[in-house]
mmCIF file of C-alpha atoms in Angstrom:
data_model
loop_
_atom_site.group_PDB
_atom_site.id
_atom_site.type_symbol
_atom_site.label_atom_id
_atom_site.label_comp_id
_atom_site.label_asym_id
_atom_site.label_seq_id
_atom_site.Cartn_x
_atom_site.Cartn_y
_atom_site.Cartn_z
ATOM 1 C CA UNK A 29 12.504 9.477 -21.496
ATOM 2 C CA UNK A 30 13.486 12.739 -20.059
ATOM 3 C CA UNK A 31 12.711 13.100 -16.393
ATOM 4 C CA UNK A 32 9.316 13.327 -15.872
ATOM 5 C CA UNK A 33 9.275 15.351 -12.671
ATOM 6 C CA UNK A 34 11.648 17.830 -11.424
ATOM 7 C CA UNK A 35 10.306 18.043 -8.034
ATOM 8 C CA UNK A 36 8.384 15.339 -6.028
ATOM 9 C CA UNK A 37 6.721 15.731 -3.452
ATOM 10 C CA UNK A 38 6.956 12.224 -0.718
ATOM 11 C CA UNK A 39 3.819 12.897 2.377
ATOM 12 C CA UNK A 40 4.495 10.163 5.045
ATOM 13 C CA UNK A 41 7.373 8.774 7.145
ATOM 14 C CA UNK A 42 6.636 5.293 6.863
ATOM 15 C CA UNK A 43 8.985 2.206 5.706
ATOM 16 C CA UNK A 44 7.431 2.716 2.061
ATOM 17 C CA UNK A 45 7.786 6.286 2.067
ATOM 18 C CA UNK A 46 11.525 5.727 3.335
ATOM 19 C CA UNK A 47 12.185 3.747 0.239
ATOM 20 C CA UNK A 48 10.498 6.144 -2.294
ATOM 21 C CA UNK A 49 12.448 9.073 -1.096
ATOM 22 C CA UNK A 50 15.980 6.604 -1.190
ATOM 23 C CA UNK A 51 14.860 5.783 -4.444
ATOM 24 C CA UNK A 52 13.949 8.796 -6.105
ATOM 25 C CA UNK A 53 16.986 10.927 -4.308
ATOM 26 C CA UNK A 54 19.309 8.881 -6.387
ATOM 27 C CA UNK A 55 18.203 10.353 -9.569
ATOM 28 C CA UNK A 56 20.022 13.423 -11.152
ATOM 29 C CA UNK A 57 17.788 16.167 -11.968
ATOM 30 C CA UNK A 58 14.985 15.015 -9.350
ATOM 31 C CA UNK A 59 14.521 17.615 -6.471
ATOM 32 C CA UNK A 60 12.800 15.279 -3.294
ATOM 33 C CA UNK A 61 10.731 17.345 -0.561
ATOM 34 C CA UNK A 62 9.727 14.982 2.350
ATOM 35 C CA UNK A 63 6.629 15.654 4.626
ATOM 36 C CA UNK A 64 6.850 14.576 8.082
ATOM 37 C CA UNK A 65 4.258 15.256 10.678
ATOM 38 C CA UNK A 66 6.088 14.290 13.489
ATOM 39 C CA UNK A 67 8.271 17.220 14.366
ATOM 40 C CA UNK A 68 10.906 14.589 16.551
ATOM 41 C CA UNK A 69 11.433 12.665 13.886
ATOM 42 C CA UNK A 70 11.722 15.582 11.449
ATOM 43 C CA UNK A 71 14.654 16.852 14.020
ATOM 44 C CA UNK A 72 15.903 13.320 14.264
ATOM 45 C CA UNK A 73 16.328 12.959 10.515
ATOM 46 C CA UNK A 74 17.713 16.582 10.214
ATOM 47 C CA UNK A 75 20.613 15.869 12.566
ATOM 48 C CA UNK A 76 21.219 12.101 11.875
ATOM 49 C CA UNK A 77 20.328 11.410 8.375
ATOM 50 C CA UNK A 78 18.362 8.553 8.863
ATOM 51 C CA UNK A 79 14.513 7.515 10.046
ATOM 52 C CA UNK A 80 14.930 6.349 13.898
ATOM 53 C CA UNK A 81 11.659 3.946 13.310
ATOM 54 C CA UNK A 82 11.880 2.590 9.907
ATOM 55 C CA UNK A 83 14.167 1.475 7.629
ATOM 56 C CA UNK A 84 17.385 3.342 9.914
ATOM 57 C CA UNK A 85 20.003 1.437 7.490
ATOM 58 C CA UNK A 86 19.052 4.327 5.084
ATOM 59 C CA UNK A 87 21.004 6.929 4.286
ATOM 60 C CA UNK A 88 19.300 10.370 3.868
ATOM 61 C CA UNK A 89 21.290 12.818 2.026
ATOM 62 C CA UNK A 90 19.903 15.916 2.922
ATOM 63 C CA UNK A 91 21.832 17.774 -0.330
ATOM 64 C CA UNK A 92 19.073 15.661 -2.323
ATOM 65 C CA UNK A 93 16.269 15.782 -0.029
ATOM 66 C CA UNK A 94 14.491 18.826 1.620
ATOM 67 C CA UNK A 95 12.140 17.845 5.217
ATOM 68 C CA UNK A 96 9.045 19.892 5.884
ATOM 69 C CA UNK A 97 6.335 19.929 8.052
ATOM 70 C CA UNK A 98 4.524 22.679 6.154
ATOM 71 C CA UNK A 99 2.254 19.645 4.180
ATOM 72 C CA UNK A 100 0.251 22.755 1.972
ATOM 73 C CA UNK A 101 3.506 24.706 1.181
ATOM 74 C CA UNK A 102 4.945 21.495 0.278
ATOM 75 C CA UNK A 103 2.539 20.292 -2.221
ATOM 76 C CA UNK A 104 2.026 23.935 -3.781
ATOM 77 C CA UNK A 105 6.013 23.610 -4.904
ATOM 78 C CA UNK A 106 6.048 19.934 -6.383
ATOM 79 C CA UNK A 107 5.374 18.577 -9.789
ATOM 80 C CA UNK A 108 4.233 15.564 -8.498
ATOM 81 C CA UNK A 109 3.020 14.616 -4.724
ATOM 82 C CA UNK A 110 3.629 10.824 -3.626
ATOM 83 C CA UNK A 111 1.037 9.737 -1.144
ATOM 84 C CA UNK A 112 2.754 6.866 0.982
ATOM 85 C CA UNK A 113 0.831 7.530 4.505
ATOM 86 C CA UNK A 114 -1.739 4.490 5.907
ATOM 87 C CA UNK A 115 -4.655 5.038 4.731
ATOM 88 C CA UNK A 116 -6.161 4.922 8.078
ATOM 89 C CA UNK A 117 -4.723 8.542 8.831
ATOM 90 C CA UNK A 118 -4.392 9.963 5.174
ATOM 91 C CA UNK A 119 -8.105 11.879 5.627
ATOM 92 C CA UNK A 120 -6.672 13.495 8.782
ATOM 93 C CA UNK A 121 -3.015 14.186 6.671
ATOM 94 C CA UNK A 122 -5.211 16.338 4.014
ATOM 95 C CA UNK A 123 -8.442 17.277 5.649
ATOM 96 C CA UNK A 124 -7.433 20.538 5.012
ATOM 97 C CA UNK A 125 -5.563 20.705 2.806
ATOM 98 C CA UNK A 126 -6.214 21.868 -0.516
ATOM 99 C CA UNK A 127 -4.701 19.541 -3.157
ATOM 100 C CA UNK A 128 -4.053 21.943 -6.715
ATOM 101 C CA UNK A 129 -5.791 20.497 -9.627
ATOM 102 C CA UNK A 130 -2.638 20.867 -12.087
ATOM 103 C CA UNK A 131 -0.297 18.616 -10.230
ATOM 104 C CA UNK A 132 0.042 14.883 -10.407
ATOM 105 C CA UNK A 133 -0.910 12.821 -7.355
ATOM 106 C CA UNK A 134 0.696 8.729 -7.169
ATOM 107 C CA UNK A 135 -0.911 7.030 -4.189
ATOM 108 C CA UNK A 136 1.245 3.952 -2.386
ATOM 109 C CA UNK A 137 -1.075 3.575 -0.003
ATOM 110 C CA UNK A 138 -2.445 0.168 -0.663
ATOM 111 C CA UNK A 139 -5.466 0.583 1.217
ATOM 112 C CA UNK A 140 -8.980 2.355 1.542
ATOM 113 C CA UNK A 141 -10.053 5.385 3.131
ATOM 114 C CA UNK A 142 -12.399 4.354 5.706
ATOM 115 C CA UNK A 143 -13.896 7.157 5.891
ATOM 116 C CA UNK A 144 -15.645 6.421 2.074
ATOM 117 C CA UNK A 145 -14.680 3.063 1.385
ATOM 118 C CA UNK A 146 -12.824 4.106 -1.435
ATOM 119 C CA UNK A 147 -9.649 2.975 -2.953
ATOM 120 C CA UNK A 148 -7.228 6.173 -2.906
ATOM 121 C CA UNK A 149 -7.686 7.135 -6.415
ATOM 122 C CA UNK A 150 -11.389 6.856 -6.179
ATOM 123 C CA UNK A 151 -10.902 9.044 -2.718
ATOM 124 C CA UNK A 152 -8.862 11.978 -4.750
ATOM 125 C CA UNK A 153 -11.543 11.989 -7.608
ATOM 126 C CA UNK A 154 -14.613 12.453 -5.066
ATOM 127 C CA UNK A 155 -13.319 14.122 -2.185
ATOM 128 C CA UNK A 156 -11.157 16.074 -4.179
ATOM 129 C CA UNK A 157 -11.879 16.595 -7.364
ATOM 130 C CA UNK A 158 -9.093 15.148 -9.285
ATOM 131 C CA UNK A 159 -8.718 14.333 -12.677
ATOM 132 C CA UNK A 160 -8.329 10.793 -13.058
ATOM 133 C CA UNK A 161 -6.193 11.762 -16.053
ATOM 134 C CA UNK A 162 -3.565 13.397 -12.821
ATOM 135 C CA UNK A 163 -3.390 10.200 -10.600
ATOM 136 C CA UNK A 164 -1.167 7.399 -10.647
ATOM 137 C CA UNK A 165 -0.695 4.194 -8.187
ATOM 138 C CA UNK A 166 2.651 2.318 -7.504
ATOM 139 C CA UNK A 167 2.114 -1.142 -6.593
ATOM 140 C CA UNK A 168 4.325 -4.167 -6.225
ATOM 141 C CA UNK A 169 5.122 -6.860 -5.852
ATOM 142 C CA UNK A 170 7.587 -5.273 -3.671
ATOM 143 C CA UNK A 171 8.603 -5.013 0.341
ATOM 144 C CA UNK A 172 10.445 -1.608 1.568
ATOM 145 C CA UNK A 173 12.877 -3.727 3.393
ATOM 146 C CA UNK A 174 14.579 -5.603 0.058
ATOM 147 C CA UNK A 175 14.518 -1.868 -1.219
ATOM 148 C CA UNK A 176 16.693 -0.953 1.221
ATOM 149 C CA UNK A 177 18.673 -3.737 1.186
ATOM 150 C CA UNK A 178 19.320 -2.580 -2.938
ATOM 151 C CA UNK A 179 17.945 -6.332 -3.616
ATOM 152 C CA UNK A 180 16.032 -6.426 -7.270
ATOM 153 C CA UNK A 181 12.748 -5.870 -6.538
ATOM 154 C CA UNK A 182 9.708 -5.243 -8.604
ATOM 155 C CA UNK A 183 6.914 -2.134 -8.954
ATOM 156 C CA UNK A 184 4.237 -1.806 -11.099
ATOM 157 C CA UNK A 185 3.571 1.892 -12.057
ATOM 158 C CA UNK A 186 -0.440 2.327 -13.111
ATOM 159 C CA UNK A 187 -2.250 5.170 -14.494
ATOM 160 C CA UNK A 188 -5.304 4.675 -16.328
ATOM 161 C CA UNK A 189 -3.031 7.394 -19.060
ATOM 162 C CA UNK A 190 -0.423 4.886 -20.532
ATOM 163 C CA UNK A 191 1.788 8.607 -20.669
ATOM 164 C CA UNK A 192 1.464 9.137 -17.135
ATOM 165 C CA UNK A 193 2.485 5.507 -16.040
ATOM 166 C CA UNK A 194 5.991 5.785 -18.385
ATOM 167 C CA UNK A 195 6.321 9.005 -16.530
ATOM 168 C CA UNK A 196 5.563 7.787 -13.447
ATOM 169 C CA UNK A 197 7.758 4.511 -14.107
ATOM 170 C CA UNK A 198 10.745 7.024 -15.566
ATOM 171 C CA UNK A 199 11.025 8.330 -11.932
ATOM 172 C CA UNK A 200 10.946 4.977 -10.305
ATOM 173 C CA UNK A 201 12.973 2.570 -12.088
ATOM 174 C CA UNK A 202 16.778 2.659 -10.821
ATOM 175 C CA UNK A 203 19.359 -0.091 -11.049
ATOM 176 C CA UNK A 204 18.010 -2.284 -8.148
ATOM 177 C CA UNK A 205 14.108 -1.849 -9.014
ATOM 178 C CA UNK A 206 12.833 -3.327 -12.638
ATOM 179 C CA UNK A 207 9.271 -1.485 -13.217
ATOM 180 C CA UNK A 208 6.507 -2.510 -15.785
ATOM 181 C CA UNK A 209 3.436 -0.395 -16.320
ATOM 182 C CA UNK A 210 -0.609 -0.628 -16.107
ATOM 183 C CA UNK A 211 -3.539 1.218 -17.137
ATOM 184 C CA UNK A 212 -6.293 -1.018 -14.854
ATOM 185 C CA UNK A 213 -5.723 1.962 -12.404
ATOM 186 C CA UNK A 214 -8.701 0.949 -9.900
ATOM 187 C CA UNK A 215 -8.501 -2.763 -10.724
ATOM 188 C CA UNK A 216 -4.601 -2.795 -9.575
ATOM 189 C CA UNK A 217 -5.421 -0.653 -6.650
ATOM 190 C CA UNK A 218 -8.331 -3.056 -5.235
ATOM 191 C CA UNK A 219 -6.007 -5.897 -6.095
ATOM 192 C CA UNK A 220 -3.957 -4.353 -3.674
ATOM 193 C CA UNK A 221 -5.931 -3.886 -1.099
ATOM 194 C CA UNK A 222 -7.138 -7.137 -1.426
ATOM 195 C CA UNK A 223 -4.096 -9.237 -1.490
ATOM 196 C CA UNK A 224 -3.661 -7.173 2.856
ATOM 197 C CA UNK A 225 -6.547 -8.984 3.477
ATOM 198 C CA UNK A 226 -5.835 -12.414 1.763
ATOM 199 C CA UNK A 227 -2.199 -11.989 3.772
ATOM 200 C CA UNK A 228 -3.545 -11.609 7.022
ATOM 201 C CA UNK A 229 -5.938 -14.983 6.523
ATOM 202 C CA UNK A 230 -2.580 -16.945 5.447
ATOM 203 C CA UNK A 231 -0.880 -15.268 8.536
ATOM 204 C CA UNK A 232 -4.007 -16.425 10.820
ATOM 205 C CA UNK A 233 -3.428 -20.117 9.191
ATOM 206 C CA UNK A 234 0.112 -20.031 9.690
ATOM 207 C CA UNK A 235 -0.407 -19.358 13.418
ATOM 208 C CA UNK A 236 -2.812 -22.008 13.636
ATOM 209 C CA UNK A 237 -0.042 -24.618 12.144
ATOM 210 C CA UNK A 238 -1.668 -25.243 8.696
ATOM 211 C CA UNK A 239 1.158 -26.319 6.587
ATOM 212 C CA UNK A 240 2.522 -25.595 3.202
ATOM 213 C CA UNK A 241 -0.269 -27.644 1.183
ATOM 214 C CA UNK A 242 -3.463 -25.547 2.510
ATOM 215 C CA UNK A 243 -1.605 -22.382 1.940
ATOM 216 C CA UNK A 244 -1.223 -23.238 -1.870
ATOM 217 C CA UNK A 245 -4.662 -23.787 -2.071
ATOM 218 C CA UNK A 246 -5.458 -21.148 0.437
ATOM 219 C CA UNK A 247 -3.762 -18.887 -2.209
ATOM 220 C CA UNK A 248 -5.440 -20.200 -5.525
ATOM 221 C CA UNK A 249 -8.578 -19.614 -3.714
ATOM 222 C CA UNK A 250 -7.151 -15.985 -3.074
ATOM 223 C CA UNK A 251 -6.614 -14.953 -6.586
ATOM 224 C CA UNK A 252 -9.747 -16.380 -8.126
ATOM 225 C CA UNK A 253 -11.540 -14.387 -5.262
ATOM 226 C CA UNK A 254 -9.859 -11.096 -6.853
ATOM 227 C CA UNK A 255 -10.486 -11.739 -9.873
ATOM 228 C CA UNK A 256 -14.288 -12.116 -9.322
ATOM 229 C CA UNK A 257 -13.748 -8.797 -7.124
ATOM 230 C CA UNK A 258 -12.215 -7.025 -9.740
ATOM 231 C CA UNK A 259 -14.439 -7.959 -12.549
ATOM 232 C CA UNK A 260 -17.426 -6.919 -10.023
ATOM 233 C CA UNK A 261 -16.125 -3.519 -9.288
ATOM 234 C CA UNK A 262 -14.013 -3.043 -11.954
ATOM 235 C CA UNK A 263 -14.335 -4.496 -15.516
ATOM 236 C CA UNK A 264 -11.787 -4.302 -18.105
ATOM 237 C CA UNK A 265 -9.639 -6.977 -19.704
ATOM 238 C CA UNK A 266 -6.599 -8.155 -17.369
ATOM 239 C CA UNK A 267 -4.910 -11.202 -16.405
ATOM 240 C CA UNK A 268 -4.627 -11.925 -13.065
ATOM 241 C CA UNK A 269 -1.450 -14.260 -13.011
ATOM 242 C CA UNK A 270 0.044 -10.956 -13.601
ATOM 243 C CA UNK A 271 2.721 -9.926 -11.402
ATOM 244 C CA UNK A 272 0.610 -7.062 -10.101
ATOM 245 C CA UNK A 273 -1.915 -9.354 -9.044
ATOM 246 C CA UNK A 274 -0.190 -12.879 -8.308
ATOM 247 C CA UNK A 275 3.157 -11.690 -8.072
ATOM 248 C CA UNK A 276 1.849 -9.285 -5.390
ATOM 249 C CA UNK A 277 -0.654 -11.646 -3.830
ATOM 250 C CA UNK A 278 2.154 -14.532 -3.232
ATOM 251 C CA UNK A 279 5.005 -11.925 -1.596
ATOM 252 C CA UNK A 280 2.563 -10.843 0.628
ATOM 253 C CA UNK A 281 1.133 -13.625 2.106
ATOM 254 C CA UNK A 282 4.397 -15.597 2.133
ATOM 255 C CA UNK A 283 7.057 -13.485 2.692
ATOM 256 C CA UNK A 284 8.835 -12.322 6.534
ATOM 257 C CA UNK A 285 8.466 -8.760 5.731
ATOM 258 C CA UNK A 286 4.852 -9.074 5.385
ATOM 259 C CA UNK A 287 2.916 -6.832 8.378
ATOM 260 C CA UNK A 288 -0.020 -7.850 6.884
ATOM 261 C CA UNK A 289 1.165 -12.057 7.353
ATOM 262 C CA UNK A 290 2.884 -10.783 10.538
ATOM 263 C CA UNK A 291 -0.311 -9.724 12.090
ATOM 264 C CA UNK A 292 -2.391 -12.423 11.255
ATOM 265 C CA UNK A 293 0.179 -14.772 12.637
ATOM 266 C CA UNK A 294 -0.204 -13.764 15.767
ATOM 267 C CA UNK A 295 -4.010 -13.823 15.773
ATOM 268 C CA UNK A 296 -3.432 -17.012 14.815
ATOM 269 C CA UNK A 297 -1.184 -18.368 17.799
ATOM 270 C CA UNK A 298 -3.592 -16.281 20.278
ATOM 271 C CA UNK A 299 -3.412 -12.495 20.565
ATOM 272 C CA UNK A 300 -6.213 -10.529 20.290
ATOM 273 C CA UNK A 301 -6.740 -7.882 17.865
ATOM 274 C CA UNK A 302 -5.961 -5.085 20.217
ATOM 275 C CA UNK A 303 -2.489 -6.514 21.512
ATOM 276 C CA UNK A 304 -1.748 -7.620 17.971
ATOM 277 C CA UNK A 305 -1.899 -3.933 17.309
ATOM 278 C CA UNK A 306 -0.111 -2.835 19.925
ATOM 279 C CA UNK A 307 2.965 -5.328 19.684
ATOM 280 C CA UNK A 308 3.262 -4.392 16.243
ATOM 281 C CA UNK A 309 5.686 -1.220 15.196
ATOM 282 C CA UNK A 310 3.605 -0.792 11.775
ATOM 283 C CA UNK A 311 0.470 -0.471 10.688
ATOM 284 C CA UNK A 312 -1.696 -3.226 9.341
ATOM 285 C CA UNK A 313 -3.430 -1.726 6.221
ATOM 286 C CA UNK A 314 -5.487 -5.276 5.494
ATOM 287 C CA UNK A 315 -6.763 -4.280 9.202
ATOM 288 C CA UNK A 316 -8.656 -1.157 7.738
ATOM 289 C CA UNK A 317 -8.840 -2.777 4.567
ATOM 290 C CA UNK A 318 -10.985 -5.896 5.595
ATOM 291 C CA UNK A 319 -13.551 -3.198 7.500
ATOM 292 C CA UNK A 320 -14.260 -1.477 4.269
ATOM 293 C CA UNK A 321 -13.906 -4.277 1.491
ATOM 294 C CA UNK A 322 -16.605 -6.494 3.977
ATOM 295 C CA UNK A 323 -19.122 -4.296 3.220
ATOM 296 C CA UNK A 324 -18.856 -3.688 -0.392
ATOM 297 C CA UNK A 325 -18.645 -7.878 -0.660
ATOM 298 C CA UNK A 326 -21.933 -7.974 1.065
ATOM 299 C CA UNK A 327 -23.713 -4.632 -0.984
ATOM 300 C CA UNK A 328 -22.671 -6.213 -4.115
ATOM 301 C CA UNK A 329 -23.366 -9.476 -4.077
ATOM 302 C CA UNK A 330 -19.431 -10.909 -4.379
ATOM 303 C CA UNK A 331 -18.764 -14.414 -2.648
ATOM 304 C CA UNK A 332 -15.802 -13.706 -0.399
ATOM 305 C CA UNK A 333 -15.352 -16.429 1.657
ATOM 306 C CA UNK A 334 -11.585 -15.640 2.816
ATOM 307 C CA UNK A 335 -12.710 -11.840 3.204
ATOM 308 C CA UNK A 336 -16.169 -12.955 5.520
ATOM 309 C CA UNK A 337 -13.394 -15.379 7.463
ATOM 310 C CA UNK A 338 -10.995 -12.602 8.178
ATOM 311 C CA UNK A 339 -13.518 -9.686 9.198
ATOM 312 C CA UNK A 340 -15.079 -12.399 11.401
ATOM 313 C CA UNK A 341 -11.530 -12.695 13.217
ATOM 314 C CA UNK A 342 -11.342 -9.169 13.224
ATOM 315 C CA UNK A 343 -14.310 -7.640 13.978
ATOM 316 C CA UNK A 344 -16.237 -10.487 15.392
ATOM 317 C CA UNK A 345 -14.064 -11.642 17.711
ATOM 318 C CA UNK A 346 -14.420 -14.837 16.413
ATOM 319 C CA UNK A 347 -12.054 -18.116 17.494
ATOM 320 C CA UNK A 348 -9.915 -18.463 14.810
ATOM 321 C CA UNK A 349 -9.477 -21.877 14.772
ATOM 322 C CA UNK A 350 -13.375 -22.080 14.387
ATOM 323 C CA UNK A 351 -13.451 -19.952 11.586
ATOM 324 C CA UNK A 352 -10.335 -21.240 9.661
ATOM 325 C CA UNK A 353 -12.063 -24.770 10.393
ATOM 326 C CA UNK A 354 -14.975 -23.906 8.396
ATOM 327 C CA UNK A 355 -12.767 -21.915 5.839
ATOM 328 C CA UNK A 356 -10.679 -25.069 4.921
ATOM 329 C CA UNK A 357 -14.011 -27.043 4.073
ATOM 330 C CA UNK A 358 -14.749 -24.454 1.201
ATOM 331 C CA UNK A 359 -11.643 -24.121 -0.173
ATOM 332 C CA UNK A 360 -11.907 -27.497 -0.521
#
């Protein structure tokens, strides 16, 4: 396939957003225009060619990519516009902002607006009156820091338009990153969401000293609780030992790069939530994520034991080793 896009537009300055713009930069015929709100790092970037606060063993090439701060400007001159800010903050990034019907819009955002409680695609549609037919999701499984590193790694490209996935997936796929594509557009993006969530339980449990055997059941119990999310919010046929379900689940909640596992690990050894935050250098999305997917468990009637345990640890200030306690007996 011809290259889809001839200009992409990448909003955020993030560790995933790092890797999109390394990857995409590399291909000929691709012109990359970066968005970064922070005018320092902008500056930093401009005069050393690399992000000071994530991912710095990447090389910007500044021929290939062009920085702006000018987020409207930006977006009225791409093809396509890559949205790879935490969801926490991407309300405030486009609040006003107006987002042209006629362009494409990929969300990596892996989390929910908490301002709706909805899943990013879901958010463009309502708040902003896209086409579903215009948005596409990149998903794992899949850490920034192997990207940068050139290890293989793994995306799933998902469009609920089987065109605009191979279009999306045309962009994406590069020597060091094999892609395959989806059309369960919402059902991948809960999954991811979800999976935050399910990663910062196994993190908690992990802190607490539970071993190797409850986190193999901790995760079975993870994956049959998306797929009776998914089928709740979301039904179509899919197979959840897919790798954008499983594959995704299991290299979240296992591996070091993990924030998510990261976080939860040190709830689970004794920080609070606030210095938890504050230790950390990245954001948490399964933080936001378990505020906003609580709620919809409860309002529609989905058993979500793991999700009810987390948000309890969270938001409840719960002991953890209480909680977990309890947890183990159902999984059980």
């Amino acid at each position: 396939m011809e290259n889809a896009f001839h200009s992409v537009g990448i909003v955020g300055s993030g560790s995933w957003a790092t890797a999109l713009v390394k990857i995409i930069s590399e291909k000929n015929g691709v012109a990359v225009n970066w968005w970064i709100r922070n005018s320092e790092t902008l500056a930093y970037i401009q005069e050393f060619h690399h992000n000071p606060r994530y991912l710095s063993s990447v090389k910007i090439d500044l021929q290939k990519v062009s920085l702006h701060n000018d987020l409207q400007s930006m977006i009225n001159h791409c093809d396509a516009v890559i949205l790879a800010v935490p969801s926490a903050f991407l309300h405030e990034a486009l609040k006003d902002i107006s987002l042209p019907k006629d362009k494409i819009y990929i969300s990596a955002v892996k989390g929910v607006d908490p301002t709706t409680r909805l899943v990013i695609a879901r958010y463009l549609e309502n708040r902003h009156g896209i086409s579903p037919q215009n948005i596409g999701l990149i998903t794992g499984p899949c850490h920034a820091e192997e990207v940068a590193l050139e290890k293989l790694s793994y995306l799933t490209l998902a469009a609920t338009d089987n065109a605009l996935a191979e279009r999306i997936e045309a962009l994406i796929r590069c020597r060091y990153i094999n892609t395959c594509t989806n059309n369960d557009l919402y059902g991948a993006e809960y999954a991811a969401v979800l999976k935050n969530i399910y990663a910062i339980g196994a993190g908690i449990a992990h802190g607490l000293g539970y071993g190797d055997n409850f986190h193999a059941v901790y995760t079975g119990a993870a994956l049959r609780a998306t797929e009776l999310f998914l089928e709740a919010m979301h039904e179509t046929h899919r197979d959840v030992k897919d790798a954008t379900y499983l594959g995704d689940l299991l290299v979240t909640c296992y591996s070091q790069f993990s924030r998510n596992r990261t976080f939860g690990n040190m709830l689970g050894k004794g920080y609070s939530v606030k210095s938890a935050q504050l230790e950390m250098n990245m954001v948490a999305e399964g933080y936001y994520a378990t505020g906003s997917i609580y709620p919809i468990c409860k309002e529609n009637n989905i058993s979500a034991p793991i999700v009810e345990a987390v948000y309890s640890v969270l938001y409840e200030n719960t002991n953890a080793a209480k909680v977990f306690g309890v947890l183990s007996r159902q999984l059980s």
